[in-house]
Amino acid sequence: MENTLTCMRAAASAERIPDANIRRRRLDALRRLVKENRDAIARAIDADFGGRPTQETEILEIVPLLGAIRHARSHVARWMRDERRAPSLAFRGGRAWVRHEPLGVVGIVSPWNFPLYLCLGPLVDALAAGNRAMIKPSELTPRFSELLADLVVRRSSRMKSR
């Protein structure tokens, strides 16, 4: 895990501040991952919960997550803009602004009760902010956690081969 974090930090440092198009592409990749695997995700969650209807997972986790991705995608450029601020009297005549910059790598630890939304919802925010993320799903949802790991590995290996 430490090696992965080191690699992610190096990649974040090399990229510095990803532009809006890169952030949108990352959000699009997450959206595709969820949409293309929604049935497998619902089955894994059902197995972990010992009987959770597919419709419940769809309504309470998949639909809100896709909505959050859509919202972040459409607002990311505006969120990135510098915000002007009035300087204090000591700096009268000067200019001040807030520049929003990514932190680099963030950690996301999710609980068991809504494994998809509470794991990938924060990821949407991290990607929109230009960060990379390490995700730790709950150990109480082993099938979902294993599926998510497989999907991410499969997606990243496909992206590397391009």
PDB file of C-alpha atoms in Angstrom:
ATOM      1  CA  MET A   1       0.000   0.000   0.000  1.00  0.00           C
ATOM      2  CA  GLU A   2       2.871   2.331   0.774  1.00  0.00           C
ATOM      3  CA  ASN A   3       4.334   1.703  -2.697  1.00  0.00           C
ATOM      4  CA  THR A   4       0.979   2.542  -4.298  1.00  0.00           C
ATOM      5  CA  LEU A   5       0.748   5.764  -2.310  1.00  0.00           C
ATOM      6  CA  THR A   6       4.286   6.731  -3.344  1.00  0.00           C
ATOM      7  CA  CYS A   7       3.453   6.119  -7.013  1.00  0.00           C
ATOM      8  CA  MET A   8       0.214   8.091  -6.752  1.00  0.00           C
ATOM      9  CA  ARG A   9       1.971  11.015  -5.055  1.00  0.00           C
ATOM     10  CA  ALA A  10       4.629  11.040  -7.775  1.00  0.00           C
ATOM     11  CA  ALA A  11       1.964  11.045 -10.495  1.00  0.00           C
ATOM     12  CA  ALA A  12       0.046  13.837  -8.753  1.00  0.00           C
ATOM     13  CA  SER A  13       3.222  15.920  -8.410  1.00  0.00           C
ATOM     14  CA  ALA A  14       4.144  15.388 -12.053  1.00  0.00           C
ATOM     15  CA  GLU A  15       0.693  16.423 -13.241  1.00  0.00           C
ATOM     16  CA  ARG A  16       0.396  19.304 -10.760  1.00  0.00           C
ATOM     17  CA  ILE A  17      -3.014  20.836 -11.552  1.00  0.00           C
ATOM     18  CA  PRO A  18      -5.155  18.878 -14.024  1.00  0.00           C
ATOM     19  CA  ASP A  19      -7.310  21.041 -16.264  1.00  0.00           C
ATOM     20  CA  ALA A  20     -11.100  20.792 -16.494  1.00  0.00           C
ATOM     21  CA  ASN A  21     -10.991  18.436 -19.490  1.00  0.00           C
ATOM     22  CA  ILE A  22      -8.833  15.903 -17.647  1.00  0.00           C
ATOM     23  CA  ARG A  23     -11.135  16.058 -14.629  1.00  0.00           C
ATOM     24  CA  ARG A  24     -14.191  15.556 -16.848  1.00  0.00           C
ATOM     25  CA  ARG A  25     -12.557  12.556 -18.551  1.00  0.00           C
ATOM     26  CA  ARG A  26     -11.882  10.978 -15.162  1.00  0.00           C
ATOM     27  CA  LEU A  27     -15.484  11.573 -14.107  1.00  0.00           C
ATOM     28  CA  ASP A  28     -16.664  10.100 -17.419  1.00  0.00           C
ATOM     29  CA  ALA A  29     -14.547   6.994 -16.815  1.00  0.00           C
ATOM     30  CA  LEU A  30     -16.117   6.584 -13.377  1.00  0.00           C
ATOM     31  CA  ARG A  31     -19.602   7.036 -14.859  1.00  0.00           C
ATOM     32  CA  ARG A  32     -18.909   4.381 -17.509  1.00  0.00           C
ATOM     33  CA  LEU A  33     -17.523   2.002 -14.883  1.00  0.00           C
ATOM     34  CA  VAL A  34     -20.725   2.295 -12.834  1.00  0.00           C
ATOM     35  CA  LYS A  35     -23.162   2.212 -15.765  1.00  0.00           C
ATOM     36  CA  GLU A  36     -21.517  -0.736 -17.498  1.00  0.00           C
ATOM     37  CA  ASN A  37     -21.381  -2.778 -14.293  1.00  0.00           C
ATOM     38  CA  ARG A  38     -24.559  -1.732 -12.488  1.00  0.00           C
ATOM     39  CA  ASP A  39     -26.013  -5.262 -12.522  1.00  0.00           C
ATOM     40  CA  ALA A  40     -22.831  -6.862 -11.174  1.00  0.00           C
ATOM     41  CA  ILE A  41     -22.610  -4.144  -8.508  1.00  0.00           C
ATOM     42  CA  ALA A  42     -26.215  -4.763  -7.422  1.00  0.00           C
ATOM     43  CA  ARG A  43     -25.606  -8.537  -7.290  1.00  0.00           C
ATOM     44  CA  ALA A  44     -22.454  -8.111  -5.175  1.00  0.00           C
ATOM     45  CA  ILE A  45     -24.231  -5.807  -2.737  1.00  0.00           C
ATOM     46  CA  ASP A  46     -27.182  -8.210  -2.606  1.00  0.00           C
ATOM     47  CA  ALA A  47     -24.807 -11.065  -1.753  1.00  0.00           C
ATOM     48  CA  ASP A  48     -23.050  -9.025   0.945  1.00  0.00           C
ATOM     49  CA  PHE A  49     -26.343  -8.025   2.559  1.00  0.00           C
ATOM     50  CA  GLY A  50     -27.862 -11.496   2.286  1.00  0.00           C
ATOM     51  CA  GLY A  51     -30.810 -10.167   0.300  1.00  0.00           C
ATOM     52  CA  ARG A  52     -31.006  -6.585  -0.871  1.00  0.00           C
ATOM     53  CA  PRO A  53     -33.328  -5.864  -3.794  1.00  0.00           C
ATOM     54  CA  THR A  54     -31.681  -4.633  -6.992  1.00  0.00           C
ATOM     55  CA  GLN A  55     -34.180  -1.759  -7.129  1.00  0.00           C
ATOM     56  CA  GLU A  56     -33.040  -0.551  -3.719  1.00  0.00           C
ATOM     57  CA  THR A  57     -29.420  -0.433  -4.803  1.00  0.00           C
ATOM     58  CA  GLU A  58     -30.439   1.278  -8.039  1.00  0.00           C
ATOM     59  CA  ILE A  59     -32.576   3.944  -6.329  1.00  0.00           C
ATOM     60  CA  LEU A  60     -30.443   4.603  -3.243  1.00  0.00           C
ATOM     61  CA  GLU A  61     -26.934   4.235  -4.639  1.00  0.00           C
ATOM     62  CA  ILE A  62     -26.538   4.073  -8.419  1.00  0.00           C
ATOM     63  CA  VAL A  63     -28.942   6.858  -9.438  1.00  0.00           C
ATOM     64  CA  PRO A  64     -27.656   9.377  -6.847  1.00  0.00           C
ATOM     65  CA  LEU A  65     -24.055   8.543  -7.746  1.00  0.00           C
ATOM     66  CA  LEU A  66     -24.665   9.087 -11.464  1.00  0.00           C
ATOM     67  CA  GLY A  67     -26.424  12.362 -10.595  1.00  0.00           C
ATOM     68  CA  ALA A  68     -23.442  13.490  -8.523  1.00  0.00           C
ATOM     69  CA  ILE A  69     -21.096  12.691 -11.412  1.00  0.00           C
ATOM     70  CA  ARG A  70     -23.290  14.623 -13.847  1.00  0.00           C
ATOM     71  CA  HIS A  71     -23.444  17.610 -11.473  1.00  0.00           C
ATOM     72  CA  ALA A  72     -19.683  17.651 -10.848  1.00  0.00           C
ATOM     73  CA  ARG A  73     -18.925  17.274 -14.547  1.00  0.00           C
ATOM     74  CA  SER A  74     -21.053  20.269 -15.468  1.00  0.00           C
ATOM     75  CA  HIS A  75     -19.682  22.509 -12.684  1.00  0.00           C
ATOM     76  CA  VAL A  76     -15.998  21.563 -12.535  1.00  0.00           C
ATOM     77  CA  ALA A  77     -14.758  24.462 -14.698  1.00  0.00           C
ATOM     78  CA  ARG A  78     -16.625  27.013 -12.589  1.00  0.00           C
ATOM     79  CA  TRP A  79     -15.342  25.445  -9.357  1.00  0.00           C
ATOM     80  CA  MET A  80     -11.778  25.756 -10.648  1.00  0.00           C
ATOM     81  CA  ARG A  81     -11.946  29.501 -11.316  1.00  0.00           C
ATOM     82  CA  ASP A  82      -9.963  31.819  -9.105  1.00  0.00           C
ATOM     83  CA  GLU A  83     -12.126  33.890  -6.761  1.00  0.00           C
ATOM     84  CA  ARG A  84     -11.285  37.525  -6.222  1.00  0.00           C
ATOM     85  CA  ARG A  85     -11.146  38.792  -2.661  1.00  0.00           C
ATOM     86  CA  ALA A  86     -10.835  42.255  -1.236  1.00  0.00           C
ATOM     87  CA  PRO A  87      -7.402  42.712   0.333  1.00  0.00           C
ATOM     88  CA  SER A  88      -7.125  43.969   3.904  1.00  0.00           C
ATOM     89  CA  LEU A  89      -6.452  47.644   4.551  1.00  0.00           C
ATOM     90  CA  ALA A  90      -2.758  46.920   5.074  1.00  0.00           C
ATOM     91  CA  PHE A  91      -2.546  45.800   1.451  1.00  0.00           C
ATOM     92  CA  ARG A  92      -4.791  48.482  -0.035  1.00  0.00           C
ATOM     93  CA  GLY A  93      -4.100  48.942  -3.721  1.00  0.00           C
ATOM     94  CA  GLY A  94      -3.110  45.313  -4.112  1.00  0.00           C
ATOM     95  CA  ARG A  95      -5.089  42.395  -5.468  1.00  0.00           C
ATOM     96  CA  ALA A  96      -6.057  39.180  -3.758  1.00  0.00           C
ATOM     97  CA  TRP A  97      -7.715  35.979  -4.853  1.00  0.00           C
ATOM     98  CA  VAL A  98      -8.279  32.393  -3.808  1.00  0.00           C
ATOM     99  CA  ARG A  99      -6.816  29.793  -6.128  1.00  0.00           C
ATOM    100  CA  HIS A 100      -8.303  26.324  -5.796  1.00  0.00           C
ATOM    101  CA  GLU A 101      -5.600  23.653  -6.109  1.00  0.00           C
ATOM    102  CA  PRO A 102      -5.769  19.891  -5.591  1.00  0.00           C
ATOM    103  CA  LEU A 103      -4.203  18.341  -2.495  1.00  0.00           C
ATOM    104  CA  GLY A 104      -2.641  15.478  -4.449  1.00  0.00           C
ATOM    105  CA  VAL A 105      -3.754  12.108  -3.073  1.00  0.00           C
ATOM    106  CA  VAL A 106      -6.697  11.714  -0.708  1.00  0.00           C
ATOM    107  CA  GLY A 107      -7.828   8.696   1.270  1.00  0.00           C
ATOM    108  CA  ILE A 108     -11.440   7.520   1.244  1.00  0.00           C
ATOM    109  CA  VAL A 109     -12.616   5.029   3.870  1.00  0.00           C
ATOM    110  CA  SER A 110     -16.220   3.974   3.413  1.00  0.00           C
ATOM    111  CA  PRO A 111     -18.714   2.309   5.732  1.00  0.00           C
ATOM    112  CA  TRP A 112     -20.739  -0.812   4.971  1.00  0.00           C
ATOM    113  CA  ASN A 113     -24.333   0.391   4.835  1.00  0.00           C
ATOM    114  CA  PHE A 114     -24.330   2.015   1.364  1.00  0.00           C
ATOM    115  CA  PRO A 115     -21.102   0.612  -0.025  1.00  0.00           C
ATOM    116  CA  LEU A 116     -21.258   2.028  -3.554  1.00  0.00           C
ATOM    117  CA  TYR A 117     -22.469   5.551  -2.858  1.00  0.00           C
ATOM    118  CA  LEU A 118     -20.444   6.131   0.306  1.00  0.00           C
ATOM    119  CA  CYS A 119     -17.297   4.848  -1.414  1.00  0.00           C
ATOM    120  CA  LEU A 120     -17.566   6.463  -4.838  1.00  0.00           C
ATOM    121  CA  GLY A 121     -19.533   9.594  -3.868  1.00  0.00           C
ATOM    122  CA  PRO A 122     -16.464  11.111  -2.168  1.00  0.00           C
ATOM    123  CA  LEU A 123     -14.394   9.932  -5.140  1.00  0.00           C
ATOM    124  CA  VAL A 124     -16.514  12.127  -7.420  1.00  0.00           C
ATOM    125  CA  ASP A 125     -15.588  15.145  -5.289  1.00  0.00           C
ATOM    126  CA  ALA A 126     -11.922  14.159  -5.176  1.00  0.00           C
ATOM    127  CA  LEU A 127     -11.730  13.756  -8.969  1.00  0.00           C
ATOM    128  CA  ALA A 128     -13.587  17.012  -9.594  1.00  0.00           C
ATOM    129  CA  ALA A 129     -11.099  18.763  -7.322  1.00  0.00           C
ATOM    130  CA  GLY A 130      -8.216  17.330  -9.369  1.00  0.00           C
ATOM    131  CA  ASN A 131      -7.030  14.830  -6.785  1.00  0.00           C
ATOM    132  CA  ARG A 132      -6.150  11.183  -6.979  1.00  0.00           C
ATOM    133  CA  ALA A 133      -7.617   8.849  -4.379  1.00  0.00           C
ATOM    134  CA  MET A 134      -6.929   5.645  -2.512  1.00  0.00           C
ATOM    135  CA  ILE A 135     -10.170   3.883  -1.600  1.00  0.00           C
ATOM    136  CA  LYS A 136     -10.724   1.469   1.269  1.00  0.00           C
ATOM    137  CA  PRO A 137     -14.202  -0.087   1.119  1.00  0.00           C
ATOM    138  CA  SER A 138     -15.650  -1.746   4.200  1.00  0.00           C
ATOM    139  CA  GLU A 139     -14.467  -5.209   5.140  1.00  0.00           C
ATOM    140  CA  LEU A 140     -18.137  -5.967   5.894  1.00  0.00           C
ATOM    141  CA  THR A 141     -18.907  -5.890   2.147  1.00  0.00           C
ATOM    142  CA  PRO A 142     -16.290  -8.314   0.798  1.00  0.00           C
ATOM    143  CA  ARG A 143     -18.009  -9.164  -2.505  1.00  0.00           C
ATOM    144  CA  PHE A 144     -18.583  -5.529  -3.409  1.00  0.00           C
ATOM    145  CA  SER A 145     -15.041  -4.606  -2.345  1.00  0.00           C
ATOM    146  CA  GLU A 146     -13.558  -7.392  -4.469  1.00  0.00           C
ATOM    147  CA  LEU A 147     -15.712  -6.450  -7.468  1.00  0.00           C
ATOM    148  CA  LEU A 148     -14.741  -2.788  -7.185  1.00  0.00           C
ATOM    149  CA  ALA A 149     -11.045  -3.683  -6.997  1.00  0.00           C
ATOM    150  CA  ASP A 150     -11.372  -5.927 -10.061  1.00  0.00           C
ATOM    151  CA  LEU A 151     -13.247  -3.259 -12.030  1.00  0.00           C
ATOM    152  CA  VAL A 152     -10.713  -0.553 -11.206  1.00  0.00           C
ATOM    153  CA  VAL A 153      -7.751  -2.787 -12.069  1.00  0.00           C
ATOM    154  CA  ARG A 154      -9.409  -3.860 -15.319  1.00  0.00           C
ATOM    155  CA  ARG A 155     -10.242  -0.223 -16.245  1.00  0.00           C
ATOM    156  CA  SER A 156      -6.765   1.050 -15.450  1.00  0.00           C
ATOM    157  CA  SER A 157      -5.076  -1.732 -17.430  1.00  0.00           C
ATOM    158  CA  ARG A 158      -7.282  -0.898 -20.431  1.00  0.00           C
ATOM    159  CA  MET A 159      -6.360   2.796 -20.140  1.00  0.00           C
ATOM    160  CA  LYS A 160      -2.640   1.999 -19.937  1.00  0.00           C
ATOM    161  CA  SER A 161      -2.827  -0.098 -23.102  1.00  0.00           C
ATOM    162  CA  ARG A 162      -4.207   2.849 -25.080  1.00  0.00           C
TER     163      ARG A 162
END
